[in-house]
Amino acid sequence: MAQLREAIAQTTTFCTQKGIDFAVLESAQGFVRTKFWADAVECIIINDDVKKTYLSLAGNVNKLYKAILPDPTANEFTAINAHLQTIKDQILAEVPEVDVSEVIEQVEELLDLSITAGEFVITKSHSQRIDLSQIDFVALKNKFASTDYQRTETEKLKIAIAQKLQQMVRLNKTRINYLDKFQQMIAEYNADSRNVQIFFNDLINFAQELGVEDKRAIAQNLIEEELAIFDLLTKPEIKLTKQEEQEVKQVAKELLKTLKQEKLVLDWKKRQQTRASVEVAIKDNLDKLPQSYSDELYEQKCQEVYQHIYENYSGPGSIYDAG
């Protein structure tokens, strides 16, 4: 009981410091009550640290409250716990629990292995493709400018970008520079180096950049998995003529076709013979790269492409099949 009382005091003090006055609820009805919850969410999602702290505090209160049930003495805490959990539920409803830092960590772990128009509804499914090109950015800017809940709108956009970026980097690890830029933007916002209006505009611009990148395969006359290999072969920036660039594209296309039709059999990674066959096919195809690729660069690219294939192709299927 003492633990619960202390946890509630700590959480309500935290809320008071953020401008949330629960006394308002004593007489609030209808729209005023609805507005209270929306205002409370806006007060809490100032930055990632404040949001995480509140969710942790409210979660702890609820855990301690449930621990003393069905003791009648719990009735003393029912109302305040309900208020705290309503704010928590409202936060998770408005901006689903997609921890951007965790998304970044997941992508970085992945990398380590290799050395909506309308209301902007975000689902928790990471498998669902988010198409940034479908967002009406003008309408989104107008909505932001006219709302009292700018932090909420900013958080929604940030989460949508985080999910999209996770998808994009998973499919093509050379996009890590976008992840670095996104992480820096968030860090500066959390450190109060930029206000919510600037951060929102930066997110809009960044989302538009990602939208262009997301369509780059089409612009290059490649499919997404061909683009991943093409980027591995050409990044960091390698000086190529237009003709040489076309030759590299052709190598990427032919390599993928050969691997998928002949080499990537079921459980190919489990047998030394099939792994060697894949490695030989990669070396044979990359041997057709332009003369501007030195022997050393050729060997490096063979290793990088093999690692990419090993990580992302389980057999006839791959991570690209879902997208």
Coordinates of N, CA and C in Angstrom, one line a residue, residues 14-15 17-21 33-48 50-51 54-55 86-95 143-157 189 192 195-197 199-200:
F14 N 4.8 14.5 -11.2 CA 5.4 14.5 -12.6 C 4.4 15.2 -13.5
C15 N 3.1 14.8 -13.4 CA 2.1 15.4 -14.3 C 1.9 16.9 -14.0
Q17 N 4.0 19.0 -12.8 CA 5.1 19.7 -13.4 C 5.0 19.9 -14.9
K18 N 4.3 19.0 -15.5 CA 4.1 19.1 -17.0 C 2.8 19.9 -17.3
G19 N 2.1 20.4 -16.3 CA 1.0 21.3 -16.6 C -0.4 20.5 -16.6
I20 N -0.4 19.3 -16.0 CA -1.7 18.5 -16.0 C -2.3 18.7 -14.6
D21 N -3.5 19.2 -14.5 CA -4.2 19.5 -13.3 C -5.4 18.5 -13.2
R33 N -14.0 17.4 -20.9 CA -13.3 16.2 -20.4 C -12.5 15.6 -21.6
T34 N -13.0 15.6 -22.7 CA -12.3 15.1 -23.9 C -11.1 15.9 -24.2
K35 N -11.2 17.2 -24.1 CA -10.1 18.1 -24.3 C -9.0 17.9 -23.3
F36 N -9.4 17.6 -22.0 CA -8.4 17.4 -21.0 C -7.5 16.3 -21.3
W37 N -8.0 15.2 -21.9 CA -7.1 14.1 -22.2 C -6.2 14.4 -23.4
A38 N -6.7 15.1 -24.4 CA -5.9 15.5 -25.5 C -4.8 16.5 -25.1
D39 N -5.2 17.4 -24.2 CA -4.2 18.4 -23.6 C -3.1 17.7 -22.8
A40 N -3.5 16.6 -22.1 CA -2.6 15.9 -21.3 C -1.6 15.2 -22.1
V41 N -2.1 14.6 -23.2 CA -1.1 13.9 -24.2 C -0.1 14.9 -24.7
E42 N -0.6 16.1 -25.1 CA 0.3 17.1 -25.7 C 1.3 17.5 -24.6
C43 N 1.0 17.5 -23.4 CA 1.9 17.9 -22.3 C 3.0 16.9 -22.1
I44 N 2.6 15.6 -22.3 CA 3.5 14.5 -22.0 C 4.5 14.2 -23.1
I45 N 4.1 14.4 -24.4 CA 4.9 14.0 -25.5 C 5.8 15.2 -25.9
I46 N 6.4 15.9 -24.9 CA 7.3 17.0 -25.2 C 8.5 16.5 -26.0
N47 N 9.0 15.3 -25.5 CA 10.1 14.7 -26.1 C 10.1 13.2 -25.7
D48 N 11.0 12.4 -26.3 CA 11.0 11.0 -26.1 C 11.2 10.6 -24.6
V50 N 10.5 12.4 -21.8 CA 9.3 12.6 -21.0 C 8.2 11.6 -21.2
K51 N 8.0 11.3 -22.5 CA 7.0 10.3 -22.9 C 7.4 8.9 -22.2
Y54 N 6.8 9.0 -18.4 CA 5.4 8.9 -18.0 C 4.8 7.5 -18.2
L55 N 5.1 6.9 -19.3 CA 4.6 5.5 -19.6 C 5.1 4.6 -18.5
T86 N -5.8 6.3 -18.3 CA -6.5 6.9 -19.5 C -5.5 7.8 -20.3
I87 N -4.7 8.5 -19.6 CA -3.6 9.3 -20.3 C -2.7 8.4 -21.1
K88 N -2.3 7.4 -20.4 CA -1.4 6.4 -21.0 C -2.0 5.8 -22.2
D89 N -3.3 5.4 -22.1 CA -4.0 4.8 -23.2 C -4.2 5.8 -24.4
Q90 N -4.4 7.0 -24.0 CA -4.6 8.1 -25.1 C -3.3 8.3 -25.8
I91 N -2.2 8.3 -25.1 CA -0.9 8.4 -25.7 C -0.6 7.3 -26.7
L92 N -0.9 6.1 -26.3 CA -0.7 4.9 -27.1 C -1.7 4.8 -28.3
A93 N -2.9 5.4 -28.1 CA -3.8 5.4 -29.2 C -3.5 6.5 -30.3
E94 N -3.0 7.6 -29.8 CA -2.6 8.7 -30.7 C -1.3 8.4 -31.4
V95 N -0.3 8.0 -30.6 CA 1.0 7.7 -31.2 C 1.5 6.3 -30.7
K143 N -2.9 21.2 -41.5 CA -3.4 20.6 -40.3 C -2.6 20.9 -39.1
F144 N -1.3 20.9 -39.2 CA -0.3 21.2 -38.2 C -0.5 22.6 -37.7
A145 N -0.6 23.5 -38.7 CA -0.6 25.0 -38.5 C -1.9 25.3 -37.7
S146 N -3.0 24.6 -37.9 CA -4.3 24.9 -37.4 C -4.6 24.2 -36.1
T147 N -3.8 23.3 -35.6 CA -4.2 22.5 -34.5 C -3.5 23.0 -33.2
D148 N -4.1 22.7 -32.1 CA -3.6 23.0 -30.8 C -2.6 21.9 -30.3
Y149 N -2.6 20.8 -31.1 CA -1.9 19.6 -30.7 C -0.7 19.3 -31.6
Q150 N 0.2 20.3 -31.7 CA 1.3 20.2 -32.7 C 2.3 19.0 -32.3
R151 N 2.5 18.8 -31.0 CA 3.4 17.8 -30.7 C 2.8 16.4 -31.0
T152 N 1.5 16.3 -30.9 CA 0.9 15.0 -31.2 C 1.0 14.7 -32.7
E153 N 0.8 15.7 -33.6 CA 0.9 15.5 -35.0 C 2.4 15.2 -35.4
T154 N 3.3 15.9 -34.7 CA 4.7 15.7 -35.0 C 5.1 14.3 -34.6
E155 N 4.6 13.8 -33.5 CA 5.0 12.4 -33.0 C 4.4 11.4 -34.0
K156 N 3.2 11.6 -34.5 CA 2.6 10.7 -35.5 C 3.5 10.6 -36.8
L157 N 3.9 11.8 -37.2 CA 4.8 11.8 -38.4 C 6.1 11.1 -38.1
Y189 N 16.1 17.6 -31.4 CA 14.7 17.9 -30.9 C 14.6 17.6 -29.4
D192 N 16.2 20.0 -27.1 CA 15.6 21.3 -27.2 C 16.4 22.3 -28.1
N195 N 12.7 23.8 -32.0 CA 11.3 23.7 -31.4 C 10.4 22.8 -32.3
V196 N 9.2 22.6 -31.9 CA 8.3 21.6 -32.5 C 8.0 22.0 -34.0
Q197 N 7.9 23.4 -34.2 CA 7.6 23.8 -35.6 C 8.7 23.5 -36.5
F199 N 11.1 21.2 -36.1 CA 11.2 19.8 -36.1 C 10.2 19.2 -37.1
F200 N 8.9 19.7 -37.0 CA 7.9 19.2 -37.9 C 8.2 19.5 -39.4

